[in-house]
CSV table of C-alpha atoms in Angstrom, one decimal:
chain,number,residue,atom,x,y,z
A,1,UNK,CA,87.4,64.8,125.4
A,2,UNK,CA,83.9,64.1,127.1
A,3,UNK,CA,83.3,62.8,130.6
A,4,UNK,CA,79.9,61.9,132.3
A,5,UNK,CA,81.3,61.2,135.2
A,6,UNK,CA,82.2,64.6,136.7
A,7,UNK,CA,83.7,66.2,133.6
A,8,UNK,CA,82.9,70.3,133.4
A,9,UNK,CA,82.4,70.7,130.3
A,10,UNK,CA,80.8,68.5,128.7
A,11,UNK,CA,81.0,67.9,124.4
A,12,UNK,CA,77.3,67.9,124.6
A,13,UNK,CA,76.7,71.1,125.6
A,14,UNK,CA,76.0,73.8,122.9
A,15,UNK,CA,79.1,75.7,123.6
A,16,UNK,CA,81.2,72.9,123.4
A,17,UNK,CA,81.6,73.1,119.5
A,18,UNK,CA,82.5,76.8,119.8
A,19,UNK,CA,85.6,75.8,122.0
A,20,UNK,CA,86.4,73.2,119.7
A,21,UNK,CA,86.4,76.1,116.9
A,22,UNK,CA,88.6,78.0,119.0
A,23,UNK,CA,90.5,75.2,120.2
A,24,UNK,CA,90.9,74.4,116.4
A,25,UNK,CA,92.3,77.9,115.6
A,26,UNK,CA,94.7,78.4,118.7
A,27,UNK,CA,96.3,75.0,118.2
A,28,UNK,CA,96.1,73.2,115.2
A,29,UNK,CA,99.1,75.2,114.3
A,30,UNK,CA,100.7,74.0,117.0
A,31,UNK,CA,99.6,70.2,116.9
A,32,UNK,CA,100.3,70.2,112.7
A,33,UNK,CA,104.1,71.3,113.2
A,34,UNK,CA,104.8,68.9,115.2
A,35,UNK,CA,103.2,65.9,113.7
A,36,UNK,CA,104.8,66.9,110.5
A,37,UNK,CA,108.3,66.8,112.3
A,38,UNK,CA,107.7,63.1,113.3
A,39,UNK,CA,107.2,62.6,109.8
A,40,UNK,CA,103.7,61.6,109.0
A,41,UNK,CA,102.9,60.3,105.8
A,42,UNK,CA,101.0,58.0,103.4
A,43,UNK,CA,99.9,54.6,104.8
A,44,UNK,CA,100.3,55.7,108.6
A,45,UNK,CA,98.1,54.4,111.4
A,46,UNK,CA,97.1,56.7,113.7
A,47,UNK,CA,95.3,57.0,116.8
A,48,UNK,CA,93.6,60.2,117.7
A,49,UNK,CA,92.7,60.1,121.3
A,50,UNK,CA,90.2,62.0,122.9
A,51,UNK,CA,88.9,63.4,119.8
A,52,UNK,CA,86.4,65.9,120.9
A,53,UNK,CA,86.3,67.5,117.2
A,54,UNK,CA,87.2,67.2,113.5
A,55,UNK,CA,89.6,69.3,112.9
A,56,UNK,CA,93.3,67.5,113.6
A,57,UNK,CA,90.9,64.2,112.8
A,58,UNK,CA,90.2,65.3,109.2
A,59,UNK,CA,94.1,66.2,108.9
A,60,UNK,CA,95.7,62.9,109.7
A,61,UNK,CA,93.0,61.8,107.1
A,62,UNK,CA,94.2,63.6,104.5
A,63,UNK,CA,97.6,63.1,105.8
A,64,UNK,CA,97.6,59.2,105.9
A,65,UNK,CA,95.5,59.1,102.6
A,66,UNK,CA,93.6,55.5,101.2
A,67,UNK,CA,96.0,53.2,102.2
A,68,UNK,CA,96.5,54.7,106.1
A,69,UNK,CA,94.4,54.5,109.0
A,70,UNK,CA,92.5,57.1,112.1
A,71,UNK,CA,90.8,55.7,114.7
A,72,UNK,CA,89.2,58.3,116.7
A,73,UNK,CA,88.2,57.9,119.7
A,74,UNK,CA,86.1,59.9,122.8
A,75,UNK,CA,83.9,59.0,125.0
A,76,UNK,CA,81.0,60.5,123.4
A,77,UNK,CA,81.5,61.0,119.7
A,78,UNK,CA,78.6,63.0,118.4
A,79,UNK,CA,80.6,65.6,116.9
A,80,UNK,CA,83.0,63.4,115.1
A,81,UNK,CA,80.2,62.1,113.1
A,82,UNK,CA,81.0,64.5,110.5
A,83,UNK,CA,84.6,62.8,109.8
A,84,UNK,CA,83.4,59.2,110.3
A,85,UNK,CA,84.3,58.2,106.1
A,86,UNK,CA,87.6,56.1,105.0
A,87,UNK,CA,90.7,56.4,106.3
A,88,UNK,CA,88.5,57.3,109.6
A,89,UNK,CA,86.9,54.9,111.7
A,90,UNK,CA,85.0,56.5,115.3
A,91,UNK,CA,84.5,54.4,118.2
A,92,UNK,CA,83.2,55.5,122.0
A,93,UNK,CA,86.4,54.5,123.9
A,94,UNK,CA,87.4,55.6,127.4
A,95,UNK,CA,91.2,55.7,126.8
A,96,UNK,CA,91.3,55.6,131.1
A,97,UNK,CA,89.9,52.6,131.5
A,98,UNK,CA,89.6,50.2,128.4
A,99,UNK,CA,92.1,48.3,126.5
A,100,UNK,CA,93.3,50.6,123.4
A,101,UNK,CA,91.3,50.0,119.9
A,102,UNK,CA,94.3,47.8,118.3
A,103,UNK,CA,98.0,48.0,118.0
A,104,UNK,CA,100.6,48.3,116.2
A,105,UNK,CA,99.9,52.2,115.2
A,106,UNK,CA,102.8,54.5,113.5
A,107,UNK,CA,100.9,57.6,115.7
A,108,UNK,CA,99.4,58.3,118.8
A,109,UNK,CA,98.0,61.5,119.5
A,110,UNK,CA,96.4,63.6,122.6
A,111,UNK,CA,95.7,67.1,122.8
A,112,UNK,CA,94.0,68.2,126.2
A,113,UNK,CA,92.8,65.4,127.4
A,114,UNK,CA,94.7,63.1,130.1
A,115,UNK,CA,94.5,66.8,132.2
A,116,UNK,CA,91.2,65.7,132.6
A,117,UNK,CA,91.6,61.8,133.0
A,118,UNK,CA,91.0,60.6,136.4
A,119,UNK,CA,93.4,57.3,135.7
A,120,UNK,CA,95.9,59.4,134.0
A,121,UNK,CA,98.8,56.5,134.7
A,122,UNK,CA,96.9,53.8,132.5
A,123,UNK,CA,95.7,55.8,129.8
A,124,UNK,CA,99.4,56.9,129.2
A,125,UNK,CA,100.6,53.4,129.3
A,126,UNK,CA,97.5,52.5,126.5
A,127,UNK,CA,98.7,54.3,124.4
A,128,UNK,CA,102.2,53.6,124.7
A,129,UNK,CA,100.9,49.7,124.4
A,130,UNK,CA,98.8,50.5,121.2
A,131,UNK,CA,102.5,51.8,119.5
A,132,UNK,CA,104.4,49.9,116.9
A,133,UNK,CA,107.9,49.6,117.9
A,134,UNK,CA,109.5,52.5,116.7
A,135,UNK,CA,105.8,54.5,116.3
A,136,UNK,CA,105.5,57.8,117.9
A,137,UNK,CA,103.6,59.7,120.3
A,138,UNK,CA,102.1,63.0,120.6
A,139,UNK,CA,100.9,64.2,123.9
A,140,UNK,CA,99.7,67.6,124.3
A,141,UNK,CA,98.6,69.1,127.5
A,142,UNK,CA,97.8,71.9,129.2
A,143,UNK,CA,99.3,73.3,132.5
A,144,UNK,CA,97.2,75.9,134.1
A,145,UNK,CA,99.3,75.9,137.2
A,146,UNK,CA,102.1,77.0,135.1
A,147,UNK,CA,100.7,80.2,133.9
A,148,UNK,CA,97.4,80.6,136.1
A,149,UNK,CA,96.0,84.1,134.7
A,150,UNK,CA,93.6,85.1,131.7
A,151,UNK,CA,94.6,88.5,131.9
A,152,UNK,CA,98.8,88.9,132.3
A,153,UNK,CA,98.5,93.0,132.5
A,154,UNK,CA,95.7,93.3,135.0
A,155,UNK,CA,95.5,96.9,135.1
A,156,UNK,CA,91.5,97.5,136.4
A,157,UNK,CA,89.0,96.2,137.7
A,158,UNK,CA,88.2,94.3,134.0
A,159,UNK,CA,91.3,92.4,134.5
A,160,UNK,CA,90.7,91.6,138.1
A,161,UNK,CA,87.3,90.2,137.5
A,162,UNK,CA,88.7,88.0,134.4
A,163,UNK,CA,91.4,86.8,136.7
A,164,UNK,CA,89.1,85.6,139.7
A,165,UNK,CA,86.7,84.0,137.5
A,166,UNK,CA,89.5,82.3,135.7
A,167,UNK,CA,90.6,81.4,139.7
A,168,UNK,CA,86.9,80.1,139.7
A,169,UNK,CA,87.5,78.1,136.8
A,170,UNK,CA,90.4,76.7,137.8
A,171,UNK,CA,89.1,75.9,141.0
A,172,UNK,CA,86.3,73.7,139.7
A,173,UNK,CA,88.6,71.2,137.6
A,174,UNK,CA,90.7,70.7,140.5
A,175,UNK,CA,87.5,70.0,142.6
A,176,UNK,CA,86.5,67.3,139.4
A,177,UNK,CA,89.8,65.5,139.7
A,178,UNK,CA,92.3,67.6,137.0
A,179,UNK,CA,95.8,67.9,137.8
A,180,UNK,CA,96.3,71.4,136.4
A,181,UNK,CA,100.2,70.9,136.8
A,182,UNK,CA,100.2,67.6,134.8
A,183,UNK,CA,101.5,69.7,131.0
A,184,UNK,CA,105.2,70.0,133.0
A,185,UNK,CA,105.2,66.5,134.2
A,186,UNK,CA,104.7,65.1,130.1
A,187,UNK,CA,108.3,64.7,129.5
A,188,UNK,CA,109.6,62.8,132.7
A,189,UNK,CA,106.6,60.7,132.0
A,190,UNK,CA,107.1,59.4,128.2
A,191,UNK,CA,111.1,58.6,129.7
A,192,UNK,CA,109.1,57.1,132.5
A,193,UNK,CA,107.3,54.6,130.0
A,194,UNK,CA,110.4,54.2,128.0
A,195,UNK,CA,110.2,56.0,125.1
A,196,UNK,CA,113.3,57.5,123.3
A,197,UNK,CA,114.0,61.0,121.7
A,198,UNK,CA,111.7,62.6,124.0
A,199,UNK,CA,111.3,66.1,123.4
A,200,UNK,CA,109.0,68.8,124.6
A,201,UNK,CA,107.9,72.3,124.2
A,202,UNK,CA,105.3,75.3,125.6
A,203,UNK,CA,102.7,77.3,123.6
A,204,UNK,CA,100.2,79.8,124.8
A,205,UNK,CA,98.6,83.0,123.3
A,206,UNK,CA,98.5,86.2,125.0
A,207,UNK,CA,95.9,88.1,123.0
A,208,UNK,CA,93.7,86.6,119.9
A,209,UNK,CA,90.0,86.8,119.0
A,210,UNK,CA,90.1,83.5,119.1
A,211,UNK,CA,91.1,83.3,123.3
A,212,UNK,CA,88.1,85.8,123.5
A,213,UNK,CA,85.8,83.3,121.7
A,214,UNK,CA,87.1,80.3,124.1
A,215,UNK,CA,86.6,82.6,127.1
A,216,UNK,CA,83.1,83.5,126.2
A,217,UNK,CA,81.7,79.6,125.1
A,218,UNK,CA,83.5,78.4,128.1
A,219,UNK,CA,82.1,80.7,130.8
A,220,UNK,CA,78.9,80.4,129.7
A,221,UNK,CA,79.0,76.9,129.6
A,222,UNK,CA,80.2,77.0,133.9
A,223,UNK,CA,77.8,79.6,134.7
A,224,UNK,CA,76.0,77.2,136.8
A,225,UNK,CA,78.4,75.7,138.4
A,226,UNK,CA,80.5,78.9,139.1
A,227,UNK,CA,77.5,80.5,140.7
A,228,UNK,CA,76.3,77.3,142.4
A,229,UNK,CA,79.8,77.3,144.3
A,230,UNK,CA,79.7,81.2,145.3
A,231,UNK,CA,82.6,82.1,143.0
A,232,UNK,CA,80.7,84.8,141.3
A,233,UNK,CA,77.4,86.0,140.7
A,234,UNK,CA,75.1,86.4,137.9
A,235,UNK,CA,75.8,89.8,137.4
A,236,UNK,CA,79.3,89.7,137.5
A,237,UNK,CA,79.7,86.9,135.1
A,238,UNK,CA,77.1,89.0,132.8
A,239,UNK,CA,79.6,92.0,133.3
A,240,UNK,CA,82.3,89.6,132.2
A,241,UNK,CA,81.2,88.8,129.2
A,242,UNK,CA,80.1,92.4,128.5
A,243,UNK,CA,83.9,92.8,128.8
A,244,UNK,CA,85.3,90.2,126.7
A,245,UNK,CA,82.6,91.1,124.0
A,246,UNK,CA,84.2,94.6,123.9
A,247,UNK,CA,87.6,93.5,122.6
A,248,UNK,CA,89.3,95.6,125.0
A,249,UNK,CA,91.2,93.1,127.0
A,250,UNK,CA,94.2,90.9,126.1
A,251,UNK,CA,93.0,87.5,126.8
A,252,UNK,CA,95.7,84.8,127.4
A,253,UNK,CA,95.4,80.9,127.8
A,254,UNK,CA,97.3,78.4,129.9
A,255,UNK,CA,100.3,76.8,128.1
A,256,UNK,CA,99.7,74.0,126.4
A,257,UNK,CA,102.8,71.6,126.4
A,258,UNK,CA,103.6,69.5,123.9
A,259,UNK,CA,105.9,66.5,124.6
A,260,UNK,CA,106.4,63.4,121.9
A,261,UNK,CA,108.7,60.6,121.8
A,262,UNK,CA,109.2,57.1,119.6
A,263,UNK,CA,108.9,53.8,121.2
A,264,UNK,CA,112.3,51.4,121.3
């Protein structure tokens, strides 16, 4: 998901396709359980929201096959250029403030985006709208409230530097306009918009290269704005990275909650 207006981290930015890696292999897991248990299949049409990357894009592909359908949307699709060939079709779309890009879909999907969506309330109901009756919807999310540390043990001063800049971090998405408790809200909120069978569950690392590698791309891609806003210095994000380089810590993530329920 890209924003010009205020985002922090924007797709554009070099680092951006390394936390889509990471994001890839933390999650995709995750995302591809539960799409197969709402029974995707041949001939589906799907709507990936907030795209960002390829990697869940390319798998509905092959998932839906010929006959099915992927529209995948972002504000700023550069990197989804790649996976722009039959069944998938790309289109710049701002899923909090436009109309959605057709109807009748079998499957809608988010993953850590509407955190970040100033209009939150309309883009859940356009996407809810774009639903067949009986489709389903996917909405993944994280809640950095809910589990607000990088490092769980914080046993030195390692750990207590991770942890503050993470507090840094967290502190300039909710200064951008993300609710960083929104994740827990996801189930109340498909009920809300009248969807049936809604269920909903957590996932979060505690320790994997790849939570390193997302640490690493997404601090250097703040640096500016974490030092601009007195959080930290240069030389303590340098030692930071120093740190997370070394391997020695146990890197965690906030949980990502998934929540999905089919339209009546």
């Amino acid at each position: 998901m890209t924003r010009t207006d205020g985002y922090l981290l924007d797709n554009r930015q070099s680092e951006a396709a390394e936390r889509f890696d990471a994001f890839a292999t933390l999650f995709d897991p995750t995302t591809f359980r539960h799409l197969e248990a709402l029974g995707i299949g041949s001939g589906w049409r799907c709507w990936e929201v907030g795209a960002g990357g390829t990697s869940v894009v390319s798998w509905l592909a092959k998932k839906v096959g010929p006959t099915g359908r992927v529209v995948a949307t972002d504000i700023e699709t550069s990197r989804l250029a790649a996976a722009a060939r039959p069944p998938v079709e790309v289109r710049v779309h701002d899923v909090g403030a436009q109309e959605p890009p057709g109807e009748g879909f079998d499957l809608v999907h988010a993953r850590l985006v509407l955190v970040h969506v100033p209009d939150r309330e309309r883009a859940l109901r356009s996407m809810v709208k774009a639903l067949r009756s009986g489709g389903r919807i996917l909405v993944e999310d994280a809640d950095p409230a809910l589990q607000p540390l990088l490092c769980l043990d914080e046993q030195g001063p390692e750990q207590q530097l991770a942890n503050r800049l993470r507090q840094g971090f967290r502190q300039l998405l909710a200064d951008r306009g993300a609710d960083l408790a929104y994740g827990r809200r996801l189930p109340r909120l498909l009920r809300d918009a009248g969807l049936r069978r809604v269920e909903a569950d957590a996932y979060f690392p505690v320790t994997s290269p790849a939570c390193a590698a997302l640490e690493s791309a997404t601090i250097r891609q703040i640096r500016d704005q974490l030092v601009a806003a007195d959080i930290a210095t240069d030389q303590d994000i340098d030692r930071h990275l120093t740190n997370v380089a070394s391997g020695s810590m146990d890197l965690a993530t906030a949980p990502m909650i998934s929540a999905w329920g089919r339209k009546a």
